[in-house]
Coordinates of C-alpha atoms in Angstrom, one line a residue:
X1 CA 157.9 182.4 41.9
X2 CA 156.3 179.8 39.8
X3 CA 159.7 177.8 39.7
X4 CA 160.3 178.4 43.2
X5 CA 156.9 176.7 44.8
X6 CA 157.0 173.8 41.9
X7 CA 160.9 172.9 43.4
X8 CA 160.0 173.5 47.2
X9 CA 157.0 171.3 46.4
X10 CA 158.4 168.9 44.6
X11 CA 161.1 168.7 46.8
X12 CA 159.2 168.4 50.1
X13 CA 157.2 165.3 48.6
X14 CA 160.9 164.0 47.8
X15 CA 162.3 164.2 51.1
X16 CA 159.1 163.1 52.6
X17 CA 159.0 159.8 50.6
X18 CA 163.0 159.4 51.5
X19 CA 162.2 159.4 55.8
X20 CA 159.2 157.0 54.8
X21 CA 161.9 154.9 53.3
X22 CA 164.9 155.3 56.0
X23 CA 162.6 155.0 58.8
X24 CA 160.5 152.7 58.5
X25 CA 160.3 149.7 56.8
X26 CA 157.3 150.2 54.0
X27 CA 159.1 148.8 50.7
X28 CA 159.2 151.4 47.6
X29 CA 156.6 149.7 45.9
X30 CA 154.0 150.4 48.6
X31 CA 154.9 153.6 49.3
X32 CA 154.6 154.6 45.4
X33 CA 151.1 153.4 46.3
X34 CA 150.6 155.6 48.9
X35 CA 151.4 158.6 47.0
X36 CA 148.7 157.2 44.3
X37 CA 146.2 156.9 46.8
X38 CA 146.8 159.9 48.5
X39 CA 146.8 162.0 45.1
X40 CA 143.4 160.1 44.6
X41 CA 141.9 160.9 48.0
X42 CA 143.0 164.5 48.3
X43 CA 141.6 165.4 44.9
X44 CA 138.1 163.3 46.0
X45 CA 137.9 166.0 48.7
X46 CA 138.6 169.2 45.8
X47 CA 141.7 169.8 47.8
X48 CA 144.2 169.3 44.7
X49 CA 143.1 171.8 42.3
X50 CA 143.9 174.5 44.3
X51 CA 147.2 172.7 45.6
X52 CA 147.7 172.0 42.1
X53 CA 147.7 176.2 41.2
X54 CA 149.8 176.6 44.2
X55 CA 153.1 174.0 43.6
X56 CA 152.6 173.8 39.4
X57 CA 154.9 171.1 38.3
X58 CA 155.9 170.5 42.0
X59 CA 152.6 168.9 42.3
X60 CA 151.5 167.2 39.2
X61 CA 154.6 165.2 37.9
X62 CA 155.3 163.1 41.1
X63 CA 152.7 159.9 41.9
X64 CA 150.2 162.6 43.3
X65 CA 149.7 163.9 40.2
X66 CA 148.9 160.7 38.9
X67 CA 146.4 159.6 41.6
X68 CA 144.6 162.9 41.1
X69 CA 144.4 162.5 37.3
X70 CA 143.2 158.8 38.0
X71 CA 140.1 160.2 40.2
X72 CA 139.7 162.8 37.8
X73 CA 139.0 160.5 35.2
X74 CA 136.6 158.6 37.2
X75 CA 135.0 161.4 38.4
X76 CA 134.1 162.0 34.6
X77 CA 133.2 159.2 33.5
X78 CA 131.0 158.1 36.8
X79 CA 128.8 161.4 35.6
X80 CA 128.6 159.7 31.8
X81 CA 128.1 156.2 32.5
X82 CA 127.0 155.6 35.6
X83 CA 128.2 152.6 38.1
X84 CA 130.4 151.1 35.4
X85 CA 132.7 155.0 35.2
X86 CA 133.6 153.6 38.5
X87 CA 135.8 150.7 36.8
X88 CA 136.3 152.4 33.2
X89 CA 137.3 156.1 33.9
X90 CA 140.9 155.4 35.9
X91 CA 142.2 153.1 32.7
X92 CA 141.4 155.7 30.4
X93 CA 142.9 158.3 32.3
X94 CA 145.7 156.8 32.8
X95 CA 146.2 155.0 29.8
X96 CA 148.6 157.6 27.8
X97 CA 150.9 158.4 30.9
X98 CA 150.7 154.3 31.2
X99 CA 151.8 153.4 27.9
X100 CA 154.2 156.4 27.5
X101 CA 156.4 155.0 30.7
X102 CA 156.2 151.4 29.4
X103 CA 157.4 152.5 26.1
X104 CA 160.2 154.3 27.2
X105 CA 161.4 151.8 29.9
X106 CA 161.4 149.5 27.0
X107 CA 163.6 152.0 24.9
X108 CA 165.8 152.9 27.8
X109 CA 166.1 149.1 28.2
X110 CA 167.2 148.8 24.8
X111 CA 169.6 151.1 24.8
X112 CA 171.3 150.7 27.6
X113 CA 171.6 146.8 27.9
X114 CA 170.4 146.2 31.6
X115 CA 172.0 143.2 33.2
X116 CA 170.1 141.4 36.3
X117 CA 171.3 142.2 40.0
X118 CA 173.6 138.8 41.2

């Protein structure tokens, strides 16, 4: 059942981001940053934790995922340092799955040879 909620999930976020981008006219880029602030708010309010047991992989690998793991972060490091977690705690949470996607764009890039658009 696991497999069955993460795909639905997933999916559902999927086709929800494709209407935002046939009906109206937010480029991806934008919308990318909805998700990321959406992820952020809706784990602000506790609300992804238990949204996050429900969908499993569904929930957690798209741009939500990564919003919630940014406010998670500066949720932790607010309660060590103060003011400054504010600033500090969203880089270092998001520092590894960062790096890891510009390492392997650069790989990918590499490998296959991409050519510019004309």
């Amino acid at each position: 059942m696991d497999y069955i909620n993460a795909f639905l999930i997933g999916g559902l976020i999927c086709a929800a981001v494709q209407i935002l981008m046939e009906k109206t006219k937010m480029m991806p880029g934008r919308i990318m940053v909805l998700l990321v602030c959406l992820g952020a708010v809706i784990s602000a309010f506790g609300w992804y934790e238990p949204f996050l047991e429900f969908a499993g992989a569904g929930a957690s690998v798209p741009l939500l995922g990564f919003g919630n793991i940014l406010m998670k972060g500066v949720k932790e490091a607010v309660d060590q340092q103060g003011l400054l977690g504010i600033f500090a705690g969203g880089f270092k949470a998001g520092a590894v799955g960062t790096c890891a996607a510009l390492i392997f764009a650069y790989l990918a890039s590499l490998i296959f040879n991409p050519k510019m658009k004309k």
